[in-house]
XYZ file of C-alpha atoms in Angstrom:
334
model
C 15.933 23.299 -2.406
C 17.040 22.167 0.816
C 18.499 18.749 0.885
C 16.128 17.683 3.861
C 13.086 18.723 1.549
C 14.898 16.279 -1.047
C 14.472 13.493 1.647
C 10.918 14.109 1.566
C 10.600 14.215 -1.673
C 11.894 11.194 -2.350
C 10.508 9.631 1.075
C 7.365 10.395 -0.563
C 8.055 8.596 -3.529
C 9.405 5.215 -2.074
C 5.444 5.788 -0.113
C 3.563 6.065 -3.766
C 5.603 3.139 -5.501
C 4.765 1.052 -2.025
C 0.888 1.542 -2.183
C 1.365 1.258 -6.356
C 2.879 -2.410 -5.665
C 1.572 -4.320 -2.624
C -1.813 -2.731 -3.039
C -2.080 -4.985 -5.698
C -1.312 -7.583 -4.209
C -2.811 -6.464 -0.564
C -6.364 -6.436 -3.424
C -5.225 -9.627 -4.235
C -4.676 -10.811 -1.189
C -8.710 -10.289 0.407
C -9.941 -11.653 -2.951
C -9.160 -14.495 -2.417
C -12.032 -14.316 -0.187
C -14.734 -12.245 -2.547
C -13.923 -13.462 -5.654
C -12.352 -17.755 -5.545
C -15.544 -20.676 -6.225
C -13.126 -23.248 -5.605
C -9.171 -24.051 -4.906
C -7.718 -23.846 -8.279
C -9.158 -20.476 -8.410
C -7.950 -19.246 -5.312
C -4.417 -20.519 -6.382
C -4.924 -19.211 -9.607
C -5.008 -15.600 -7.888
C -2.093 -16.317 -5.533
C -0.248 -17.441 -8.477
C -0.437 -13.779 -9.450
C 1.423 -11.967 -7.370
C 3.127 -14.802 -6.380
C 7.059 -14.404 -8.311
C 6.813 -10.239 -7.216
C 4.466 -9.977 -4.008
C 8.156 -10.275 -1.813
C 9.584 -7.418 -3.834
C 6.167 -5.068 -3.735
C 7.654 -5.420 0.286
C 11.417 -4.170 -0.813
C 10.133 -0.699 -1.341
C 8.605 -1.187 2.361
C 11.788 -1.765 3.975
C 13.538 1.028 1.782
C 10.653 3.936 2.791
C 11.328 2.750 6.156
C 15.017 2.842 6.599
C 14.919 6.220 4.401
C 12.718 8.259 7.151
C 15.182 6.442 9.992
C 18.156 7.810 8.658
C 16.658 10.792 6.392
C 14.802 12.302 9.099
C 15.404 10.245 12.945
C 12.910 12.504 14.641
C 9.824 11.468 12.687
C 11.114 7.787 12.517
C 11.223 8.021 16.309
C 8.101 9.628 16.920
C 5.879 7.530 14.344
C 6.579 4.069 15.357
C 6.554 5.042 19.391
C 3.395 6.466 19.010
C 2.028 4.028 16.498
C 3.538 1.272 17.426
C 0.343 -0.950 18.386
C -1.669 -1.027 14.957
C 2.418 -1.201 13.558
C 3.110 -4.058 15.210
C 0.011 -5.103 13.759
C 1.056 -5.055 10.303
C 4.523 -6.149 10.684
C 3.051 -9.058 12.312
C 0.654 -9.577 9.048
C 3.141 -9.216 6.666
C 5.210 -12.280 8.572
C 2.647 -14.090 8.167
C 1.300 -13.313 4.858
C 4.587 -14.144 3.439
C 4.890 -17.472 5.181
C 1.368 -18.085 4.492
C 2.378 -18.183 0.542
C 5.120 -20.130 1.013
C 3.726 -22.454 3.180
C 0.215 -22.938 2.012
C 0.982 -25.625 -1.080
C 3.337 -27.656 1.214
C 0.834 -30.277 2.218
C -1.777 -31.788 0.682
C -4.888 -32.252 3.347
C -7.139 -29.497 2.666
C -7.562 -27.906 6.027
C -3.944 -27.543 6.467
C -4.385 -25.292 3.286
C -7.834 -23.341 4.040
C -5.939 -22.384 7.457
C -3.481 -20.309 5.075
C -5.086 -19.059 2.574
C -7.844 -17.594 5.410
C -4.000 -15.813 7.114
C -3.436 -14.603 3.348
C -7.075 -13.143 3.558
C -7.167 -11.506 6.719
C -3.292 -10.496 5.953
C -3.907 -8.330 3.783
C -7.239 -7.252 4.634
C -5.352 -5.852 8.070
C -2.758 -3.599 6.712
C -4.342 -2.648 3.921
C -6.959 -0.859 5.855
C -4.565 -0.266 8.389
C -1.993 1.848 6.199
C -5.696 3.771 5.489
C -5.845 4.213 9.477
C -1.717 5.163 10.056
C -1.938 8.087 7.361
C -4.189 9.687 7.844
C -3.358 10.571 11.612
C 0.005 11.474 10.039
C -1.817 14.396 7.774
C -5.086 15.778 10.081
C -2.316 15.380 13.417
C -1.466 13.744 16.568
C -0.714 15.107 20.011
C 2.962 15.911 20.195
C 4.245 18.069 22.323
C 7.290 20.495 23.405
C 9.625 18.108 24.015
C 8.621 16.500 19.619
C 6.978 12.848 21.431
C 3.214 11.466 20.912
C 1.159 12.026 23.747
C -2.152 11.480 23.045
C -3.472 7.415 23.303
C -4.297 4.557 20.364
C -7.852 5.778 20.592
C -6.721 8.775 19.652
C -5.950 7.398 16.579
C -8.944 6.019 15.931
C -10.444 9.158 15.383
C -13.154 9.503 12.606
C -11.464 10.711 9.504
C -8.676 8.219 10.042
C -10.628 6.034 10.308
C -12.138 6.697 6.282
C -9.146 6.775 5.945
C -8.773 3.381 5.832
C -11.289 2.226 3.960
C -10.533 4.085 1.655
C -6.477 2.602 1.010
C -8.777 -0.742 1.669
C -11.827 -0.265 -1.336
C -8.908 0.966 -2.640
C -6.125 -1.537 -2.764
C -9.257 -3.723 -3.942
C -9.980 -1.995 -7.001
C -5.863 -2.542 -7.439
C -6.041 -5.601 -6.799
C -8.638 -6.337 -9.335
C -8.139 -5.029 -11.945
C -4.809 -6.473 -11.497
C -6.355 -9.409 -11.393
C -9.035 -9.009 -14.840
C -5.522 -8.329 -16.500
C -3.636 -11.443 -15.314
C -5.808 -13.588 -15.780
C -8.137 -15.713 -18.545
C -11.509 -17.650 -18.618
C -14.539 -16.490 -15.716
C -12.134 -15.877 -13.320
C -11.530 -12.968 -15.892
C -14.900 -11.461 -16.754
C -15.905 -11.654 -12.821
C -13.765 -9.851 -11.951
C -14.176 -7.759 -13.894
C -18.038 -6.818 -13.200
C -16.788 -7.375 -9.636
C -14.093 -4.413 -10.625
C -17.051 -2.414 -11.293
C -18.925 -2.860 -7.855
C -15.720 -2.039 -6.036
C -14.448 0.906 -8.255
C -18.373 2.616 -7.515
C -17.348 2.264 -3.424
C -13.479 3.601 -3.573
C -14.488 6.740 -5.842
C -17.123 7.351 -3.077
C -15.454 7.071 0.211
C -12.310 8.925 -1.736
C -14.031 11.604 -2.997
C -15.323 12.114 -0.032
C -11.608 11.242 2.109
C -9.698 13.628 -0.709
C -12.554 16.088 -0.225
C -11.889 16.782 3.820
C -8.678 16.792 3.362
C -8.678 19.426 0.710
C -11.262 21.916 3.236
C -8.343 20.717 6.018
C -5.516 21.965 4.823
C -5.159 21.782 1.131
C -4.206 23.842 -1.353
C -3.845 24.500 -5.017
C -1.661 21.747 -5.859
C -3.369 19.786 -4.169
C -6.396 20.463 -5.526
C -4.856 19.366 -8.937
C -3.659 16.213 -7.185
C -7.766 15.727 -5.654
C -8.845 16.222 -9.552
C -6.460 14.126 -11.367
C -7.036 10.804 -8.512
C -10.628 11.588 -9.229
C -10.808 11.825 -12.957
C -8.916 8.891 -12.975
C -10.657 7.081 -10.810
C -13.547 7.225 -13.061
C -11.401 6.677 -16.279
C -10.102 3.061 -14.798
C -13.613 2.203 -14.552
C -14.117 3.509 -18.052
C -10.998 1.266 -19.177
C -12.148 -1.373 -17.160
C -15.933 -1.961 -18.630
C -14.748 -1.478 -22.102
C -12.545 -4.639 -21.619
C -9.173 -2.439 -21.422
C -7.747 -4.788 -18.120
C -4.170 -2.546 -19.019
C -5.409 0.989 -19.571
C -7.467 0.160 -16.227
C -4.553 -1.104 -14.138
C -2.198 2.162 -15.214
C -5.348 4.299 -14.765
C -5.869 2.965 -11.167
C -1.701 3.699 -10.466
C -2.597 6.834 -11.411
C -5.306 6.736 -8.381
C -3.324 6.098 -6.221
C 0.022 7.845 -6.908
C -2.087 10.897 -6.913
C -3.966 10.549 -3.640
C -0.507 9.988 -2.256
C 0.642 13.178 -3.741
C -1.767 14.891 -2.419
C -1.550 13.703 1.223
C 2.438 14.047 0.849
C 1.470 18.131 -0.143
C -0.973 19.052 2.158
C 1.475 17.389 4.774
C 4.406 19.483 3.387
C 6.647 20.894 5.543
C 5.461 19.569 8.284
C 6.033 15.666 8.513
C 4.333 15.263 12.032
C 1.709 17.800 12.615
C 1.124 18.466 16.148
C -2.814 19.005 17.241
C -1.577 20.251 20.338
C 0.696 23.885 19.407
C 1.451 24.015 15.678
C 4.987 25.358 16.865
C 5.221 22.047 18.595
C 4.334 19.952 15.181
C 7.842 17.839 13.034
C 8.646 19.928 10.553
C 11.198 18.559 7.752
C 13.688 20.993 9.721
C 13.152 19.649 12.857
C 13.009 16.082 12.395
C 15.981 15.950 9.411
C 19.148 14.653 10.333
C 23.009 16.759 9.801
C 22.940 18.698 6.146
C 26.448 15.748 5.322
C 24.650 12.295 6.140
C 21.526 13.727 4.251
C 24.699 13.960 1.144
C 26.005 11.012 1.474
C 22.457 9.091 1.635
C 21.667 10.835 -1.267
C 24.428 9.809 -3.373
C 23.984 5.980 -1.617
C 20.021 6.679 -3.057
C 21.517 7.815 -6.599
C 23.419 4.124 -7.652
C 21.189 2.400 -5.834
C 17.421 2.986 -6.505
C 18.550 2.483 -10.807
C 19.291 -0.705 -10.073
C 17.041 -1.508 -8.238
C 14.174 -0.705 -9.692
C 15.826 -1.722 -13.707
C 15.709 -5.349 -11.236
C 12.247 -5.069 -10.766
C 10.651 -4.216 -14.515
C 12.993 -7.327 -15.086
C 10.490 -9.502 -13.027
C 7.713 -8.320 -13.743
C 8.303 -8.744 -17.476
C 9.232 -12.421 -17.019
C 5.703 -13.055 -15.561
C 3.465 -10.946 -17.382
C 1.444 -13.671 -19.285
C -2.156 -14.260 -18.319
C -2.883 -17.728 -16.714
C -6.347 -19.832 -15.842
C -7.443 -22.894 -13.969
C -6.674 -24.488 -16.855
C -2.491 -23.585 -16.053
C -3.387 -25.387 -12.109
C -1.591 -28.466 -12.782
C -4.031 -31.201 -10.015
C -1.870 -31.270 -6.558
C -0.253 -34.712 -5.992
C -1.059 -36.790 -3.106
């Protein structure tokens, strides 16, 4: 296997890790409006992801940095062609981070409500737009003979990509719902389990249509296996949720995300951005990659740094592993 193939796999792993981890905290952010009934329950939801949300975003920075270094042509075409949706995602991530930090800085109800709305919308919008972006990457976009994006914003809003956005939104919300059931106690836990069933069923229908469309369009035997794993894991997650096995449900919803993202990258390879204008103008792992020397240096750096980051993040989750409920929320000081 050539180094550019290795780095394609590594970038797929980084995006998978990002969607697995950031997916549930996007989902929890959406639940601040769908599940929480009062201020205390919103604080419970926010506190479940408070210690880990910023660490989850490290995977996004790593994926973007790896793409820039390993496949500069892919990075340039992707970020120039998808400039507006990626800018919206970036602004949402910034506002969302500020909202987590500033929401409790003042006791006024109106102040806190504004930041809670920011958390909701800045979780929902990126969860949808990531699906739109990856739907376009997999399905193909207008790339000309100069390996540059030749389309416009309207071209990105095609039915396949919009369906992909609905899938990521519902899947991340389901992932966040089972995470909430895993991390909370009391009434909010029970309501999270009931909501997970409804969201999970909607996710299953949308995911089956989207992944089936992907398989028919570009799939092969390996992607078909990934599709089956994703669907079976999602259904098993629903069964585990109904049985009150929140840990298994969360793990299986994570398997669904991993298998679904793996399927997308399997159908993409050896392209990194297919051209709908001419297949010969597609960006591939070969024509979009950096030099072998650059890839060799990056491989050594990744081999040293990646295990350290994973161990540290795993330790963080272990430290903050206990469940919380409204009884753990202190009364606000006035």
